[in-house]
Short mmCIF file of C-alpha atoms in Angstrom, two decimals:
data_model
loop_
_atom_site.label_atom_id
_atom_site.label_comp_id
_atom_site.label_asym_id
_atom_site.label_seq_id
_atom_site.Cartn_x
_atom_site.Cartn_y
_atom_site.Cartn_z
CA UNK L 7 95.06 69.19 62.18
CA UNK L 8 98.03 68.74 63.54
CA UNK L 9 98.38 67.77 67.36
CA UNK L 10 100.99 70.00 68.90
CA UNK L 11 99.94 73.72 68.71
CA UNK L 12 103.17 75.85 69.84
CA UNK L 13 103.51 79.28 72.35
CA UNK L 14 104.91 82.83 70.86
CA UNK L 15 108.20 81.92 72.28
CA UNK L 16 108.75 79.07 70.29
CA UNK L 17 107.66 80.06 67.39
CA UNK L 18 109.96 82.92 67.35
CA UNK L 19 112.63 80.66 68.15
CA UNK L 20 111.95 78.77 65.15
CA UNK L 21 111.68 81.92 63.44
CA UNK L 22 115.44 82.94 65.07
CA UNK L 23 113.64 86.51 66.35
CA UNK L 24 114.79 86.79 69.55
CA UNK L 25 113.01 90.15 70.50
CA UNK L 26 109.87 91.73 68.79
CA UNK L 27 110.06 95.39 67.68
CA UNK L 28 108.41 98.01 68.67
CA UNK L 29 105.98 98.39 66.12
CA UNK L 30 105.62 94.53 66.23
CA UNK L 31 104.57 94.92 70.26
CA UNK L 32 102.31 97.76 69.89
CA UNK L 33 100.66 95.73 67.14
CA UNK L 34 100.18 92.88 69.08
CA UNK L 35 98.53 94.33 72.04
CA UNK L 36 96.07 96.01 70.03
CA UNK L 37 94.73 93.46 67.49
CA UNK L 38 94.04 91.56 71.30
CA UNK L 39 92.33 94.10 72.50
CA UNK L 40 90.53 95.76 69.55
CA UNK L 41 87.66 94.68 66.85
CA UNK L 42 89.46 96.73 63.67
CA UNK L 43 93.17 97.60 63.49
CA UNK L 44 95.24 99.29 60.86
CA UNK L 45 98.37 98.38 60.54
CA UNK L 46 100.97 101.02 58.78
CA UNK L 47 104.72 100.76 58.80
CA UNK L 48 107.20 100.63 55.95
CA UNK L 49 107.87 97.61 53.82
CA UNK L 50 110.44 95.15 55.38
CA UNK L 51 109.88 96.17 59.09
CA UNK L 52 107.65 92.92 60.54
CA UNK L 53 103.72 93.60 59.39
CA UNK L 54 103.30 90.01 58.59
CA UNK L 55 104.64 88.35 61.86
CA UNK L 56 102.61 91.20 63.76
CA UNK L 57 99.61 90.10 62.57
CA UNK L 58 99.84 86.35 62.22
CA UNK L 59 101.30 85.92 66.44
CA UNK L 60 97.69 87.39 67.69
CA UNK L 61 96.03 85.94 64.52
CA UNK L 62 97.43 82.35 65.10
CA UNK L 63 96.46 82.72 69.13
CA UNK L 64 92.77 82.77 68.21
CA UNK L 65 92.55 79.71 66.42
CA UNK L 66 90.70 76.60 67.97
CA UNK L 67 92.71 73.56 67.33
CA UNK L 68 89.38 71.55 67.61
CA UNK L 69 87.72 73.32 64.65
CA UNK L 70 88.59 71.55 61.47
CA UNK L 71 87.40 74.71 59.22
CA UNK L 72 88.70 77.61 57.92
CA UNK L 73 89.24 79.82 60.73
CA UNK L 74 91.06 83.02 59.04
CA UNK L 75 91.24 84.79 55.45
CA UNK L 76 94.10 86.86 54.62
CA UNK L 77 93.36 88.91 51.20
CA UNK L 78 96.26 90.04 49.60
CA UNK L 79 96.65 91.89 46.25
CA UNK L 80 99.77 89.62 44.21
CA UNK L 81 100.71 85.89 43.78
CA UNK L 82 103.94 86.48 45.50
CA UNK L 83 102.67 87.83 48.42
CA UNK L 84 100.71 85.27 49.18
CA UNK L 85 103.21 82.55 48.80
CA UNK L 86 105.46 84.38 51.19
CA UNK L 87 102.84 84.91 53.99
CA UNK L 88 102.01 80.76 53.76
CA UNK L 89 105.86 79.98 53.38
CA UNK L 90 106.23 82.56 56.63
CA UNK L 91 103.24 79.96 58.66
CA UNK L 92 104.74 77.25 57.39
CA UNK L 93 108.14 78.07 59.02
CA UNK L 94 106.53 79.00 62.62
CA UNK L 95 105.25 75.08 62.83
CA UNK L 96 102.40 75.92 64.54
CA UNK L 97 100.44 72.54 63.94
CA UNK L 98 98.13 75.03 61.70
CA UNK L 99 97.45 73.41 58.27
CA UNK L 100 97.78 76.61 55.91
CA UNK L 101 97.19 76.96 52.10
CA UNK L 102 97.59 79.88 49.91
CA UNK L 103 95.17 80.44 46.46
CA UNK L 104 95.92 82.79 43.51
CA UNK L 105 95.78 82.84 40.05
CA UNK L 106 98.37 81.65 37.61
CA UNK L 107 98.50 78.04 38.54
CA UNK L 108 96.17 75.38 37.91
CA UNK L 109 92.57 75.27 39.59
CA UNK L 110 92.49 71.37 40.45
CA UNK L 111 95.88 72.21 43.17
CA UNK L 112 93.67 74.31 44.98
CA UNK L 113 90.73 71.75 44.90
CA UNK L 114 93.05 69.02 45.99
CA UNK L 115 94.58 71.29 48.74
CA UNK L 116 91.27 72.81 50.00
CA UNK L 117 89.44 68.86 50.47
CA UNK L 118 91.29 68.83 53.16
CA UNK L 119 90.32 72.09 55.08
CA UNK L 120 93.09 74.51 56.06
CA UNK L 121 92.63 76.58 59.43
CA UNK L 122 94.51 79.56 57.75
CA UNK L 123 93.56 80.40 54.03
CA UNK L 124 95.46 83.06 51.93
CA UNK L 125 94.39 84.45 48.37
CA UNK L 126 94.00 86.56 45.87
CA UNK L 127 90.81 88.05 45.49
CA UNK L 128 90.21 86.53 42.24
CA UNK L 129 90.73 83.36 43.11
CA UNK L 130 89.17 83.55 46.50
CA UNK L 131 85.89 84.86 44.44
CA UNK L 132 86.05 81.35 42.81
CA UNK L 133 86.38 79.15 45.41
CA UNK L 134 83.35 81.56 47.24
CA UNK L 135 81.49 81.39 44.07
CA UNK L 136 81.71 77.22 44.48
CA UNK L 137 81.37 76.87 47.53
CA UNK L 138 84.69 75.32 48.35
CA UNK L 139 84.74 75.63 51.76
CA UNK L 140 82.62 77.33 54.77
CA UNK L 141 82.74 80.61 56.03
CA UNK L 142 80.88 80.00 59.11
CA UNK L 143 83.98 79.74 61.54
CA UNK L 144 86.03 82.73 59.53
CA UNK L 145 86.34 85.35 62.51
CA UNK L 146 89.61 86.88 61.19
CA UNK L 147 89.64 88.70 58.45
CA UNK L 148 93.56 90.26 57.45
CA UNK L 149 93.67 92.57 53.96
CA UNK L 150 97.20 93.01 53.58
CA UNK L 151 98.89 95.44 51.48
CA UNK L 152 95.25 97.12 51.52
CA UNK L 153 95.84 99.93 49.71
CA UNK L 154 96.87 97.87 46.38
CA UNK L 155 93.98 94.68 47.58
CA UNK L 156 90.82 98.05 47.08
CA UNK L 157 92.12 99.61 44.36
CA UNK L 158 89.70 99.71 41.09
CA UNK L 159 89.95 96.19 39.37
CA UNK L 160 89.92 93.82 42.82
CA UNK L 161 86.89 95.84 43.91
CA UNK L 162 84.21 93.38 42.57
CA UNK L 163 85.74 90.70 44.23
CA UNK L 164 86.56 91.84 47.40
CA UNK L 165 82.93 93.22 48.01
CA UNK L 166 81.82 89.94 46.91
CA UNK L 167 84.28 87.93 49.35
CA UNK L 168 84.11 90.46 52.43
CA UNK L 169 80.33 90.44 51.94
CA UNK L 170 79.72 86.71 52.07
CA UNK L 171 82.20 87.01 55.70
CA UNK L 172 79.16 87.14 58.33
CA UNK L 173 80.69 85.80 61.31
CA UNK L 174 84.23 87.93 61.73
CA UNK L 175 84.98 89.62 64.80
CA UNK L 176 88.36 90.25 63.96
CA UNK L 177 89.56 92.77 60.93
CA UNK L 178 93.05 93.85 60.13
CA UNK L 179 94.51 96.14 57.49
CA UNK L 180 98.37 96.94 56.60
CA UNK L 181 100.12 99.02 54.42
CA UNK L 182 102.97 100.81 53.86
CA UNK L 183 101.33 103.91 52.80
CA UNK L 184 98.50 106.04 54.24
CA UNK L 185 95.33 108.16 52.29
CA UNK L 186 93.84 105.47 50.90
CA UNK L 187 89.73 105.41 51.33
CA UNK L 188 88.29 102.10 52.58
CA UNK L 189 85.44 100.82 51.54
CA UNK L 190 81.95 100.74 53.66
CA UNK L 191 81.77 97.19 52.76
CA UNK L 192 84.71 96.55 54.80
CA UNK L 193 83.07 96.98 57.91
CA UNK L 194 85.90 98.74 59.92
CA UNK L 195 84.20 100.96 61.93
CA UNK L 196 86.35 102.61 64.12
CA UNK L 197 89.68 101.16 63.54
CA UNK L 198 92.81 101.99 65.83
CA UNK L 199 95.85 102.92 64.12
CA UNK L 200 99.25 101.76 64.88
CA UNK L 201 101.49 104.18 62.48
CA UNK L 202 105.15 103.79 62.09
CA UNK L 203 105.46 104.71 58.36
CA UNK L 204 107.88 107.53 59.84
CA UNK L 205 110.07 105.67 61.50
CA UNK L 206 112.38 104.59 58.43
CA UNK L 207 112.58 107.90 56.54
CA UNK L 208 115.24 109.11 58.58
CA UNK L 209 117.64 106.04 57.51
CA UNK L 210 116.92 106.61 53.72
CA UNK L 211 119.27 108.92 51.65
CA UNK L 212 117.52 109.99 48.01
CA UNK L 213 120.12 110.78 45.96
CA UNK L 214 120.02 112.12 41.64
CA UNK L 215 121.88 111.04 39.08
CA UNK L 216 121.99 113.02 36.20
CA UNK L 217 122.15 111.70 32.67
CA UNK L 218 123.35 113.62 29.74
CA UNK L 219 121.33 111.08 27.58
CA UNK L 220 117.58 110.21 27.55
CA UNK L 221 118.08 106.59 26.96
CA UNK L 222 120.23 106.71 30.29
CA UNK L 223 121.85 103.41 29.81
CA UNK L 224 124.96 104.47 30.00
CA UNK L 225 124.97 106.48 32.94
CA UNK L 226 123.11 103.34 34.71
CA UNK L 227 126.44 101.27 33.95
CA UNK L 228 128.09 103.69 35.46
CA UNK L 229 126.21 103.92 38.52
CA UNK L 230 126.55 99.89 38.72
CA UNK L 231 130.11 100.58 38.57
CA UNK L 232 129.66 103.08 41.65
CA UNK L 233 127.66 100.97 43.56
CA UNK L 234 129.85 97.98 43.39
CA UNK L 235 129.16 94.23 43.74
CA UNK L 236 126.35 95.12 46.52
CA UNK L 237 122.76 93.36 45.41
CA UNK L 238 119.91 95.82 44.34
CA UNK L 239 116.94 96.24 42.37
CA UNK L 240 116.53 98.67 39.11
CA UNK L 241 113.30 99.38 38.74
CA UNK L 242 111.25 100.64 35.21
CA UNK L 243 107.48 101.06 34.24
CA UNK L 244 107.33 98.84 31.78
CA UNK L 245 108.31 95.18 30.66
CA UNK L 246 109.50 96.96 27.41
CA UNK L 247 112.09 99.09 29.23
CA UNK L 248 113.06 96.34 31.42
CA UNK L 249 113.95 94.03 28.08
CA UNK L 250 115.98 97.14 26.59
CA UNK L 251 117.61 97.43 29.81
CA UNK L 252 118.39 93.74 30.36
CA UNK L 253 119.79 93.41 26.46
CA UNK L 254 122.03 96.13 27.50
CA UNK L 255 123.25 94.83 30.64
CA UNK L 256 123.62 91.62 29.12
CA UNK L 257 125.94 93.16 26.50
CA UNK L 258 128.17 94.51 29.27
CA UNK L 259 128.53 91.27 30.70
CA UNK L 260 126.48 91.55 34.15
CA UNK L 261 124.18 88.76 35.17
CA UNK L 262 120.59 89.87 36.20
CA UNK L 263 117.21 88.97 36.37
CA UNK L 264 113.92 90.22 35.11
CA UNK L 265 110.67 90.51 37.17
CA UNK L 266 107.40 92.23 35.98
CA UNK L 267 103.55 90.65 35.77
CA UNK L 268 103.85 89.20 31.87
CA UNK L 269 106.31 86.65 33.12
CA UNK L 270 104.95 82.76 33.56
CA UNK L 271 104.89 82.81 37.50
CA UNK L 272 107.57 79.64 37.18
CA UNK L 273 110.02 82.01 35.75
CA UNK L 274 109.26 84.91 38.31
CA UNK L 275 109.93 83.08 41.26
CA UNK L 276 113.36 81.27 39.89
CA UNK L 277 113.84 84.99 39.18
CA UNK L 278 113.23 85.48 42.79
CA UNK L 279 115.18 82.66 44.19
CA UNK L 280 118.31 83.17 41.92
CA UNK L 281 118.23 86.98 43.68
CA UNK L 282 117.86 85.75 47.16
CA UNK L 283 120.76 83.39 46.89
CA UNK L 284 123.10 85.58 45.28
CA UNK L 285 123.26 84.31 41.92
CA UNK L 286 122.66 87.48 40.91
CA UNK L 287 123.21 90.50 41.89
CA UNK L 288 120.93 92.65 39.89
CA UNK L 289 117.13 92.41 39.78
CA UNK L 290 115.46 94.26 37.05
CA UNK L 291 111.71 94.76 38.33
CA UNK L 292 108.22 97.15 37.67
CA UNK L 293 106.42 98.39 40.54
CA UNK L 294 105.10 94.46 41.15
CA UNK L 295 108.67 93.83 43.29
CA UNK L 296 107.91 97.36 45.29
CA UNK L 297 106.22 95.05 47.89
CA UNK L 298 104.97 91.68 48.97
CA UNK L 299 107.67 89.53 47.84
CA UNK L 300 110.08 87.76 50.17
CA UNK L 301 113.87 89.28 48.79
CA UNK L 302 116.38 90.30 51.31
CA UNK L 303 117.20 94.18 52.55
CA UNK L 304 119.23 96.19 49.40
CA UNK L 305 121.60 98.84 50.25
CA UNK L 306 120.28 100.22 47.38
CA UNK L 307 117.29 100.20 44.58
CA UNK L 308 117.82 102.44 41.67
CA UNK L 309 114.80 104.92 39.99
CA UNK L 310 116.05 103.86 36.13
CA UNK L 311 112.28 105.41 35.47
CA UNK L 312 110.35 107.48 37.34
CA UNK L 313 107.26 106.34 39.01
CA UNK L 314 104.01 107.85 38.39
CA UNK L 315 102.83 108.27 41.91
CA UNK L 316 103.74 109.18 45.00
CA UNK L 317 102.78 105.77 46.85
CA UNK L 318 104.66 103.83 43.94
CA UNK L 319 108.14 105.73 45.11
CA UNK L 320 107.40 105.12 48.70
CA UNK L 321 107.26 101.09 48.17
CA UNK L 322 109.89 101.63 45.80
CA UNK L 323 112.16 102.99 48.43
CA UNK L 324 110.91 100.54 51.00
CA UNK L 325 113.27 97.86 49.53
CA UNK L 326 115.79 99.46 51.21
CA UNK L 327 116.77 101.29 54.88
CA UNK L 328 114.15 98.74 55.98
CA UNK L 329 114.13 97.71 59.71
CA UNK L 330 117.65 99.19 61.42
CA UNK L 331 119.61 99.49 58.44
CA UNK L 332 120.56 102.38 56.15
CA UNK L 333 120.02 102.21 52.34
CA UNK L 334 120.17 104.59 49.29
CA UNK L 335 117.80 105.28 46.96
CA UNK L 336 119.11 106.83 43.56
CA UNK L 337 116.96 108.60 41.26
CA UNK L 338 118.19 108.31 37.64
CA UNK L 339 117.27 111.28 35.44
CA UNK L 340 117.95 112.98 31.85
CA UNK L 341 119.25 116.36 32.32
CA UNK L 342 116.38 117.96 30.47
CA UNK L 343 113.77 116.06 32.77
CA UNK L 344 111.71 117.62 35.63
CA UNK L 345 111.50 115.64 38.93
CA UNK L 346 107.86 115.14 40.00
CA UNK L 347 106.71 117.10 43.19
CA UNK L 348 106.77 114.25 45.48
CA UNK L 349 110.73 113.65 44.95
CA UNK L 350 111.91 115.96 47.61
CA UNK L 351 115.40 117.13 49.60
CA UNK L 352 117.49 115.17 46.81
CA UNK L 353 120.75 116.39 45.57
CA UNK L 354 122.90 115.44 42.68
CA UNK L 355 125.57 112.91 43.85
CA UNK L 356 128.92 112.01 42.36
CA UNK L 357 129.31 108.77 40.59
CA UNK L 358 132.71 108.88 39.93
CA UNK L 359 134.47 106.29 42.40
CA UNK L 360 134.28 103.06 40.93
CA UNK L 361 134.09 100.20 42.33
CA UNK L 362 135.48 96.51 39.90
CA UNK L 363 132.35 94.50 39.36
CA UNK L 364 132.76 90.62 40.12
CA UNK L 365 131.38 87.75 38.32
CA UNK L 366 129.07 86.14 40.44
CA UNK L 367 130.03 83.05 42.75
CA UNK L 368 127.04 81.27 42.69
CA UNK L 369 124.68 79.28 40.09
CA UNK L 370 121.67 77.40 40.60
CA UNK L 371 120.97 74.03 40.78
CA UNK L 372 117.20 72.68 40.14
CA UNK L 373 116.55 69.13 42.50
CA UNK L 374 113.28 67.22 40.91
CA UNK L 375 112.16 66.39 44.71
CA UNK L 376 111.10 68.11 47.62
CA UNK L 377 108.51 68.10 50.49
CA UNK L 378 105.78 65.65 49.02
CA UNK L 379 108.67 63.34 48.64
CA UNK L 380 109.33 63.49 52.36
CA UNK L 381 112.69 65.29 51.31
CA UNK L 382 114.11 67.28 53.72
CA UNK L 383 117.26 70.12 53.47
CA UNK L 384 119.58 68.01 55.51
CA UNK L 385 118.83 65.50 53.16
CA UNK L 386 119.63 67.83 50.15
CA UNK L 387 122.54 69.19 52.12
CA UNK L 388 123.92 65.31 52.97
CA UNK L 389 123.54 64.60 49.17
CA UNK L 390 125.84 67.46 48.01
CA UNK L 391 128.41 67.13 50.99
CA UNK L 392 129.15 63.66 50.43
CA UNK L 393 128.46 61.98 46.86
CA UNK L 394 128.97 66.18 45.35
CA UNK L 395 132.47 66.05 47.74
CA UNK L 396 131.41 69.91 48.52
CA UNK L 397 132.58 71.49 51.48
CA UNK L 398 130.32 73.61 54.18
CA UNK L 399 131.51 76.54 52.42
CA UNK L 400 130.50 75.88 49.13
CA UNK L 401 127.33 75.31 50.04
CA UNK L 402 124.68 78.03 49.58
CA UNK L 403 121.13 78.58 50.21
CA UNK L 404 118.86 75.66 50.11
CA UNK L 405 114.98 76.66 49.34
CA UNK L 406 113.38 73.51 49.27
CA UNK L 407 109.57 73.84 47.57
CA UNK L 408 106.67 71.04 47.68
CA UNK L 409 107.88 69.64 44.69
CA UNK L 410 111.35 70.65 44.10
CA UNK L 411 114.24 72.17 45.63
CA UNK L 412 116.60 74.77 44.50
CA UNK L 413 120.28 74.75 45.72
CA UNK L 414 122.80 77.27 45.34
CA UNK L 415 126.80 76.37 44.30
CA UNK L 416 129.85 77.46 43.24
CA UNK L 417 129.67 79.00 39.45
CA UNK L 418 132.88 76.80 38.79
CA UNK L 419 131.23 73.45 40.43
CA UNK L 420 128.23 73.63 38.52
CA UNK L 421 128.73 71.44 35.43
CA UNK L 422 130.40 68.81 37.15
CA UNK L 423 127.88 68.74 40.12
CA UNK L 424 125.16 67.90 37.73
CA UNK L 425 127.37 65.33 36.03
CA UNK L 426 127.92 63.86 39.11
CA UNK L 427 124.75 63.85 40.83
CA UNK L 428 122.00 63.73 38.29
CA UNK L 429 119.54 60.75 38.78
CA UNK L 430 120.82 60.69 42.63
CA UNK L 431 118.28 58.64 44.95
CA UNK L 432 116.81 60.58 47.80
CA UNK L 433 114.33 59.37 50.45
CA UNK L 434 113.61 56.28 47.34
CA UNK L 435 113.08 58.70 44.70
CA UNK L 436 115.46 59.34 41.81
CA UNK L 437 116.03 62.99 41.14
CA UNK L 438 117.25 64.93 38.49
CA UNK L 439 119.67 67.49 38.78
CA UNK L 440 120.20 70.53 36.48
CA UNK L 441 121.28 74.25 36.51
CA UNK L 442 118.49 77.15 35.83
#
């Protein structure tokens, strides 16, 4: 544990917030104040930070055991929330668990006990199952994204998990939708409710599109065209249509990535990290990047299928007019197709206006080195600045990663940055350097 355990102020400081919101406040004051709270506000407005300030402020820095469980229903989300703690430096230790990478990381990670543990529910069950750790000082208990965490297939394992949680006094749910039936083996009797889910609607515009062609692919290249150089996120229903779509993008000469569950998790957070750093524009995604993963605010996403269900829209849309910015969300459909009743108050738009589509500016570079090696991003930034002779300018976003770093450059540097720097020393340790 470490020594120096930091006030709200700071931490937000760290965090360059400079004033919670209003949801954020309300939030605050009555998770302090109140046994069960449900949190509900759209995706992108602040649920995380809401509930980790008052969750964080009831941990004893003289307890060396797990102190709080966060349940949350995808991989990605739980990397964010821990990469989120990390970044607040409490003093915390904080580790998150999930599926898709190997079970003797956790064991290494969980010997030494982290006050803050996030998970899947899957691999949570496990580590209950063996007894990895004690749940004798858990008395915060945060199901995030609860709607998706109880749905039918986590079930078993959250009763099992939630059950074996004797000792919590504290229980928080969030979502960004409403209508969803807890469980009586949750244990939140008589919740309060902080709702803000209407807050955002106001800022969204829902536009149609109207295809003369099933397929659609052509009128989607159009509405790229419209949209212009802007980043955004098509989403379909299936990996299928995303590989259809992404052969026809690539044929038309616009760089993209691909994101849906049958992915290697390796590839679906480079997918991630390319996105957030601009090498790419264009993020081709099923309903798995609707919520929980840590992209930045679109100006747009784009319906290229329909969703099924009501909820599935609403997330949908939340990638965009999040927080106090405007966004459009454009429903794409063949002219012969019937909107569902939940897609409401849209009107056909105009595509017409084009707008020249850039190549991208940046590319990725892959760094074999990163926190365990004591590696920090000055050090990273020092490296390219003065053996890669780059200026401030030309260099991008930095996401450095426990065992690796990923650093964004100019398209036309690339080759010869990796030429140049490849089997650099950093902090004693030779790295290699490559583009993804």
């Amino acid at each position: 544990m470490a020594n120096t355990i930091k006030e709200q102020q700071e931490i937000l400081e760290k965090l360059n917030i400079f004033q919670l919101n209003e949801m954020q406040e309300e939030s605050l004051s009555v998770i302090k104040n109140t046994t069960n709270t449900i949190i509900l506000s759209p995706t992108g407005t602040g649920k995380t930070l809401a509930f980790l300030l008052p969750l964080i402020e009831r941990l004893d820095p003289e307890c060396s055991d797990v102190q709080a469980l966060i349940l949350v229903p995808s991989r990605e989300l739980a990397i964010q929330i821990e990469q989120v703690i990390r970044n607040m430096g409490t003093g915390y230790k904080v580790n998150a668990v999930y599926g898709g990478r190997a079970m003797s990381k956790d064991k290494i990670e969980l010997k030494h006990t982290p006050a803050i543990l996030i998970g899947t529910p899957g691999r949570m069950s496990d580590h209950f199952l063996q007894e990895r750790f004690s749940t004798h000082y858990i008395k915060t208990l945060v199901l995030d994204e609860f709607d998706k965490s109880l749905e039918i297939g986590f079930e078993d394992e959250m009763h099992q998990v939630i059950g074996e949680l004797n000792h919590v006094n504290r229980r928080i749910l969030t979502s960004a939708t409403q209508g969803v039936k807890i469980p009586k083996f949750v244990r939140l009797d008589n919740p309060v409710v902080v709702n803000y889910l209407n807050e955002g609607s106001a800022k969204l515009a829902i536009k149609t599109v109207v295809s003369p062609s099933e397929k659609k692919l052509n009128t989607l290249y159009e509405l790229l065209e419209h949209v212009g150089n802007d980043p955004g996120i098509i989403f379909c229903n299936l990996k299928d249509s995303i590989q259809d779509v992404s052969d026809f993008l690539q044929r038309k000469g616009i760089s993209h990535g691909c994101f849906h569950g049958a992915m290697e998790q390796k590839d679906r957070e480079r997918s991630l990290i390319k996105f957030r750093n601009g090498t790419f524009n264009v993020l081709l995604a099923t309903d798995l990047a609707a919520r929980g993963i840590d992209i930045p605010e679109m100006k747009y996403i784009i319906h290229y299928q329909l969703p099924y269900k009501s909820d599935e829209f609403t997330h949908r849309n939340g990638r965009t007019a999040r927080v106090n910015s405007k966004g459009t969300a454009y429903v794409l459909k063949w002219e012969k197709e019937n909107l569902p009743d939940f897609i409401k108050n849209t009107k056909n738009t105009d595509i017409s206006k084009k707008v020249p589509l850039k190549a991208n500016y940046w590319q990725t570079l892959f760094v074999s080195g990163g926190r365990k090696d004591k590696i920090s991003k000055g050090d990273i930034a020092g490296l390219f600045f003065k053996q890669g002779n780059l200026n401030r300018d030309q260099l991008g976003v930095i996401e450095l990663k426990q065992d690796c770093t990923f650093v964004a450059v100019p398209a036309s540097e690339a080759n010869t940055l990796v030429s140049t720097l490849n089997n650099s020393r950093l902090k004693k340790k030779k790295v290699r350097i490559s583009i993804i």
